Amino acid sequence: TDRKEDFDMLSELLVHHVENSKDRMCYTAIKQAINIVDQVDLKALCSLTVINGILSYYPTAGTIRKGLEDLNCVFQSFLMEDLPSDRKWMDHLDVLKAIRISTLNLNRLEQIVWARMEGYACVGIKKDSAEHREANEIMDANQISRSYLVANECMDGYLRFSICNMDRVYPEYRDAVSRILNLYEKADYLLGVARKNFVEIWDSYDSLRKIRVWWNAIPAGLELTSVGRALAITNAKRLVPTLPDVKNI
């Protein structure tokens, strides 16, 4: 191959190959990814990287706009090619065994990010309510700064604990934080408003909006194979070297 992208990815894949040589399933996936890397269309690779990114990465910032700004920067780096509007890229990746096409439709992107970023897309606790006072008591009792309760950018008059999801909480604080999250308002109509407002904030970032529109127009369901994940993870690290390492593919 004479594509620079292929050389970059091959070097990354070879590193994974060595690091995971004792894991036979991972070894096989990486070996197959190395075999096909020069056959993968760049737009298809871009699509693969975006899909794996949505399913794998989430912001670390506590505030919603900062978190989505950081995520937008990552996906902006992924969009080195225009996302394809037909399904040829899916057939191409299916032939290469990087994805499996399904008869089921993909979940809409909104549903995925609401679940993955439930600490952002939430109603929260009404300010100055009994629940607010109880949350303060829980934080005081567990030596958690009250500054972690911040204004909810998705819901005026409400506060939220400043995390994207529970994965960002240290084990010793999880019980206390879970108790605080259980104080959140759960009325369906309010949650609908908060989620709608979250999508509006999401769409204010150009790359995130493009990906949402593209994702929701994908004509069929699909599942990434271990080969596809190896390619997507490696390409993501090639484009954004500061992304966290993935030990298992």
CSV table of C-alpha atoms in Angstrom, one decimal:
chain,number,residue,atom,x,y,z
A,1,THR,CA,0.0,0.0,0.0
A,2,ASP,CA,1.1,3.6,-0.6
A,3,ARG,CA,-1.6,5.3,1.6
A,4,LYS,CA,0.0,7.0,4.6
A,5,GLU,CA,-3.1,6.1,6.6
A,6,ASP,CA,-2.4,2.4,6.1
A,7,PHE,CA,1.1,2.7,7.3
A,8,ASP,CA,0.0,4.6,10.4
A,9,MET,CA,-2.7,2.1,11.2
A,10,LEU,CA,-0.4,-0.9,10.5
A,11,SER,CA,2.1,0.3,13.0
A,12,GLU,CA,-0.6,0.8,15.7
A,13,LEU,CA,-2.1,-2.6,14.9
A,14,LEU,CA,1.3,-4.3,15.2
A,15,VAL,CA,1.7,-2.8,18.6
A,16,HIS,CA,-1.7,-4.2,19.7
A,17,HIS,CA,-0.6,-7.5,18.0
A,18,VAL,CA,2.4,-7.7,20.3
A,19,GLU,CA,0.6,-6.5,23.5
A,20,ASN,CA,-2.3,-8.9,23.0
A,21,SER,CA,-0.4,-11.9,21.7
A,22,LYS,CA,-1.5,-14.1,24.6
A,23,ASP,CA,-5.2,-13.4,23.9
A,24,ARG,CA,-6.1,-15.7,21.0
A,25,MET,CA,-9.4,-14.0,20.1
A,26,CYS,CA,-7.9,-10.5,20.2
A,27,TYR,CA,-4.8,-11.8,18.3
A,28,THR,CA,-7.0,-13.2,15.5
A,29,ALA,CA,-9.0,-10.0,15.2
A,30,ILE,CA,-5.9,-7.8,15.0
A,31,LYS,CA,-4.3,-10.2,12.5
A,32,GLN,CA,-7.3,-10.1,10.2
A,33,ALA,CA,-7.4,-6.2,10.6
A,34,ILE,CA,-3.8,-6.1,9.4
A,35,ASN,CA,-4.6,-8.3,6.4
A,36,ILE,CA,-7.4,-6.0,5.2
A,37,VAL,CA,-6.3,-2.5,6.3
A,38,ASP,CA,-5.2,-1.6,2.7
A,39,GLN,CA,-8.6,-2.7,1.3
A,40,VAL,CA,-10.8,-0.5,3.5
A,41,ASP,CA,-12.3,2.6,1.8
A,42,LEU,CA,-11.5,5.8,3.7
A,43,LYS,CA,-15.1,6.9,3.9
A,44,ALA,CA,-16.1,3.5,5.2
A,45,LEU,CA,-13.3,3.7,7.8
A,46,CYS,CA,-14.5,7.1,8.8
A,47,SER,CA,-18.0,5.7,9.4
A,48,LEU,CA,-16.6,2.7,11.3
A,49,THR,CA,-14.6,5.1,13.6
A,50,VAL,CA,-17.6,7.3,14.2
A,51,ILE,CA,-19.9,4.5,15.1
A,52,ASN,CA,-17.4,2.9,17.5
A,53,GLY,CA,-16.7,6.3,18.9
A,54,ILE,CA,-20.3,6.9,19.8
A,55,LEU,CA,-20.6,3.5,21.4
A,56,SER,CA,-17.2,3.7,23.2
A,57,TYR,CA,-16.3,7.3,24.3
A,58,TYR,CA,-18.1,9.8,26.5
A,59,PRO,CA,-17.0,13.1,28.0
A,60,THR,CA,-15.2,13.4,31.4
A,61,ALA,CA,-16.2,17.0,32.1
A,62,GLY,CA,-18.8,17.6,34.7
A,63,THR,CA,-20.5,20.5,32.9
A,64,ILE,CA,-22.6,19.6,29.9
A,65,ARG,CA,-21.3,22.3,27.4
A,66,LYS,CA,-17.7,21.6,28.3
A,67,GLY,CA,-18.2,17.9,27.9
A,68,LEU,CA,-19.9,18.2,24.6
A,69,GLU,CA,-17.4,20.7,23.4
A,70,ASP,CA,-14.6,18.2,24.2
A,71,LEU,CA,-16.5,15.4,22.4
A,72,ASN,CA,-17.1,17.6,19.4
A,73,CYS,CA,-13.4,18.2,19.1
A,74,VAL,CA,-12.7,14.4,19.1
A,75,PHE,CA,-15.3,13.7,16.4
A,76,GLN,CA,-14.2,16.7,14.4
A,77,SER,CA,-10.8,14.9,14.2
A,78,PHE,CA,-12.6,11.7,13.1
A,79,LEU,CA,-14.4,13.4,10.2
A,80,MET,CA,-11.4,13.4,7.8
A,81,GLU,CA,-13.8,12.2,5.1
A,82,ASP,CA,-17.4,13.1,4.3
A,83,LEU,CA,-19.8,10.6,5.9
A,84,PRO,CA,-21.4,8.5,3.1
A,85,SER,CA,-25.1,8.9,2.3
A,86,ASP,CA,-25.7,5.6,0.6
A,87,ARG,CA,-25.3,2.0,2.0
A,88,LYS,CA,-22.4,0.9,-0.2
A,89,TRP,CA,-20.0,1.5,2.7
A,90,MET,CA,-22.0,-0.9,4.8
A,91,ASP,CA,-21.9,-3.6,2.1
A,92,HIS,CA,-18.1,-2.9,1.7
A,93,LEU,CA,-17.5,-3.4,5.4
A,94,ASP,CA,-19.7,-6.4,5.6
A,95,VAL,CA,-17.7,-8.1,2.8
A,96,LEU,CA,-14.5,-7.4,4.7
A,97,LYS,CA,-16.1,-8.8,7.9
A,98,ALA,CA,-15.7,-5.5,9.8
A,99,ILE,CA,-19.5,-5.3,10.5
A,100,ARG,CA,-22.5,-7.5,10.3
A,101,ILE,CA,-25.6,-6.0,8.7
A,102,SER,CA,-28.8,-6.7,10.6
A,103,THR,CA,-32.4,-6.6,9.5
A,104,LEU,CA,-33.2,-4.6,12.6
A,105,ASN,CA,-32.8,-0.8,12.6
A,106,LEU,CA,-30.2,1.0,14.7
A,107,ASN,CA,-31.4,2.9,17.8
A,108,ARG,CA,-31.6,6.6,17.1
A,109,LEU,CA,-28.5,8.4,18.2
A,110,GLU,CA,-30.6,10.4,20.7
A,111,GLN,CA,-31.6,7.2,22.5
A,112,ILE,CA,-28.0,6.0,22.7
A,113,VAL,CA,-26.5,9.2,24.1
A,114,TRP,CA,-29.4,9.7,26.6
A,115,ALA,CA,-28.5,6.3,28.0
A,116,ARG,CA,-24.7,6.8,27.9
A,117,MET,CA,-24.8,10.3,29.2
A,118,GLU,CA,-27.6,10.0,31.7
A,119,GLY,CA,-25.8,12.4,34.0
A,120,TYR,CA,-26.2,15.1,31.4
A,121,ALA,CA,-29.6,14.4,29.9
A,122,CYS,CA,-31.6,14.5,33.1
A,123,VAL,CA,-34.0,16.7,35.1
A,124,GLY,CA,-32.2,16.9,38.4
A,125,ILE,CA,-33.2,18.3,41.7
A,126,LYS,CA,-35.4,21.3,42.0
A,127,LYS,CA,-33.4,24.2,43.6
A,128,ASP,CA,-34.2,24.9,47.3
A,129,SER,CA,-36.5,21.9,47.5
A,130,ALA,CA,-36.6,19.3,50.3
A,131,GLU,CA,-34.7,17.0,47.9
A,132,HIS,CA,-32.0,19.7,47.5
A,133,ARG,CA,-31.6,19.9,51.3
A,134,GLU,CA,-31.4,16.1,51.5
A,135,ALA,CA,-28.8,16.0,48.8
A,136,ASN,CA,-26.7,18.5,50.7
A,137,GLU,CA,-27.0,16.4,53.9
A,138,ILE,CA,-25.8,13.3,51.9
A,139,MET,CA,-22.8,15.2,50.5
A,140,ASP,CA,-21.9,16.7,53.9
A,141,ALA,CA,-22.0,13.2,55.5
A,142,ASN,CA,-19.8,11.7,52.9
A,143,GLN,CA,-17.3,14.6,52.6
A,144,ILE,CA,-18.4,15.5,49.1
A,145,SER,CA,-18.2,19.2,48.2
A,146,ARG,CA,-21.6,20.9,47.7
A,147,SER,CA,-20.0,22.5,44.6
A,148,TYR,CA,-20.7,19.2,42.8
A,149,LEU,CA,-24.4,20.2,42.6
A,150,VAL,CA,-24.5,22.6,39.6
A,151,ALA,CA,-27.2,24.4,37.6
A,152,ASN,CA,-28.7,22.0,35.1
A,153,GLU,CA,-28.1,23.5,31.6
A,154,CYS,CA,-30.9,21.3,30.3
A,155,MET,CA,-33.5,22.4,32.9
A,156,ASP,CA,-33.9,25.9,34.4
A,157,GLY,CA,-34.4,25.9,38.1
A,158,TYR,CA,-32.9,22.5,38.6
A,159,LEU,CA,-29.6,21.2,39.9
A,160,ARG,CA,-27.6,18.1,38.8
A,161,PHE,CA,-24.7,16.2,40.2
A,162,SER,CA,-21.8,17.2,37.8
A,163,ILE,CA,-21.0,13.9,36.2
A,164,CYS,CA,-21.7,12.5,32.7
A,165,ASN,CA,-22.4,9.0,34.1
A,166,MET,CA,-21.7,6.8,37.1
A,167,ASP,CA,-18.5,5.5,35.5
A,168,ARG,CA,-16.9,8.8,36.5
A,169,VAL,CA,-17.5,8.2,40.2
A,170,TYR,CA,-14.9,6.7,42.5
A,171,PRO,CA,-16.1,3.4,44.1
A,172,GLU,CA,-16.0,4.8,47.7
A,173,TYR,CA,-18.5,7.5,46.7
A,174,ARG,CA,-20.9,5.5,44.5
A,175,ASP,CA,-23.4,4.7,47.2
A,176,ALA,CA,-23.7,8.4,48.2
A,177,VAL,CA,-23.9,9.6,44.6
A,178,SER,CA,-26.6,6.9,43.8
A,179,ARG,CA,-28.7,8.2,46.7
A,180,ILE,CA,-28.4,11.8,45.3
A,181,LEU,CA,-29.4,10.6,41.8
A,182,ASN,CA,-32.4,8.9,43.3
A,183,LEU,CA,-33.6,12.3,44.5
A,184,TYR,CA,-33.9,13.5,40.9
A,185,GLU,CA,-37.3,14.5,39.5
A,186,LYS,CA,-38.6,11.5,37.5
A,187,ALA,CA,-41.8,12.9,35.9
A,188,ASP,CA,-41.8,11.7,32.2
A,189,TYR,CA,-42.9,15.1,30.8
A,190,LEU,CA,-40.0,16.9,32.6
A,191,LEU,CA,-37.5,14.2,31.5
A,192,GLY,CA,-38.8,14.7,27.9
A,193,VAL,CA,-38.1,18.5,28.2
A,194,ALA,CA,-34.6,17.9,29.6
A,195,ARG,CA,-33.8,15.4,26.9
A,196,LYS,CA,-35.1,17.7,24.1
A,197,ASN,CA,-33.0,20.5,25.5
A,198,PHE,CA,-29.9,18.2,25.7
A,199,VAL,CA,-30.3,17.4,22.0
A,200,GLU,CA,-30.5,21.2,21.2
A,201,ILE,CA,-27.2,21.7,23.0
A,202,TRP,CA,-25.8,18.7,21.2
A,203,ASP,CA,-26.8,20.1,17.8
A,204,SER,CA,-25.1,23.4,18.6
A,205,TYR,CA,-21.8,21.7,17.9
A,206,ASP,CA,-21.3,21.2,14.2
A,207,SER,CA,-19.6,17.8,14.1
A,208,LEU,CA,-22.0,16.3,16.7
A,209,ARG,CA,-25.0,17.6,14.7
A,210,LYS,CA,-23.7,16.2,11.4
A,211,ILE,CA,-23.2,12.8,13.1
A,212,ARG,CA,-26.6,12.7,14.6
A,213,VAL,CA,-28.3,13.5,11.3
A,214,TRP,CA,-26.2,10.9,9.5
A,215,TRP,CA,-26.6,8.2,12.1
A,216,ASN,CA,-30.4,8.5,12.1
A,217,ALA,CA,-30.4,8.1,8.3
A,218,ILE,CA,-28.4,4.8,8.3
A,219,PRO,CA,-30.7,2.5,6.4
A,220,ALA,CA,-30.1,-0.8,8.3
A,221,GLY,CA,-28.9,-2.1,11.6
A,222,LEU,CA,-25.3,-3.2,12.0
A,223,GLU,CA,-23.0,-4.6,14.6
A,224,LEU,CA,-19.2,-4.1,14.7
A,225,THR,CA,-17.1,-7.3,14.7
A,226,SER,CA,-13.9,-7.6,16.6
A,227,VAL,CA,-12.1,-6.9,13.3
A,228,GLY,CA,-14.1,-3.7,12.8
A,229,ARG,CA,-13.4,-2.6,16.4
A,230,ALA,CA,-9.7,-3.2,15.9
A,231,LEU,CA,-9.7,-1.0,12.8
A,232,ALA,CA,-11.9,1.7,14.4
A,233,ILE,CA,-10.0,1.9,17.7
A,234,THR,CA,-6.7,2.0,15.9
A,235,ASN,CA,-7.9,4.7,13.5
A,236,ALA,CA,-9.3,6.7,16.4
A,237,LYS,CA,-5.9,6.6,18.2
A,238,ARG,CA,-4.2,7.6,15.0
A,239,LEU,CA,-6.3,10.7,14.7
A,240,VAL,CA,-6.5,11.5,18.4
A,241,PRO,CA,-3.5,10.1,20.2
A,242,THR,CA,-4.7,11.3,23.6
A,243,LEU,CA,-7.7,9.0,23.6
A,244,PRO,CA,-7.6,6.4,26.4
A,245,ASP,CA,-6.0,3.0,25.5
A,246,VAL,CA,-8.3,0.1,24.9
A,247,LYS,CA,-6.9,-3.1,26.4
A,248,ASN,CA,-9.4,-5.5,24.9
A,249,ILE,CA,-10.9,-5.4,21.4
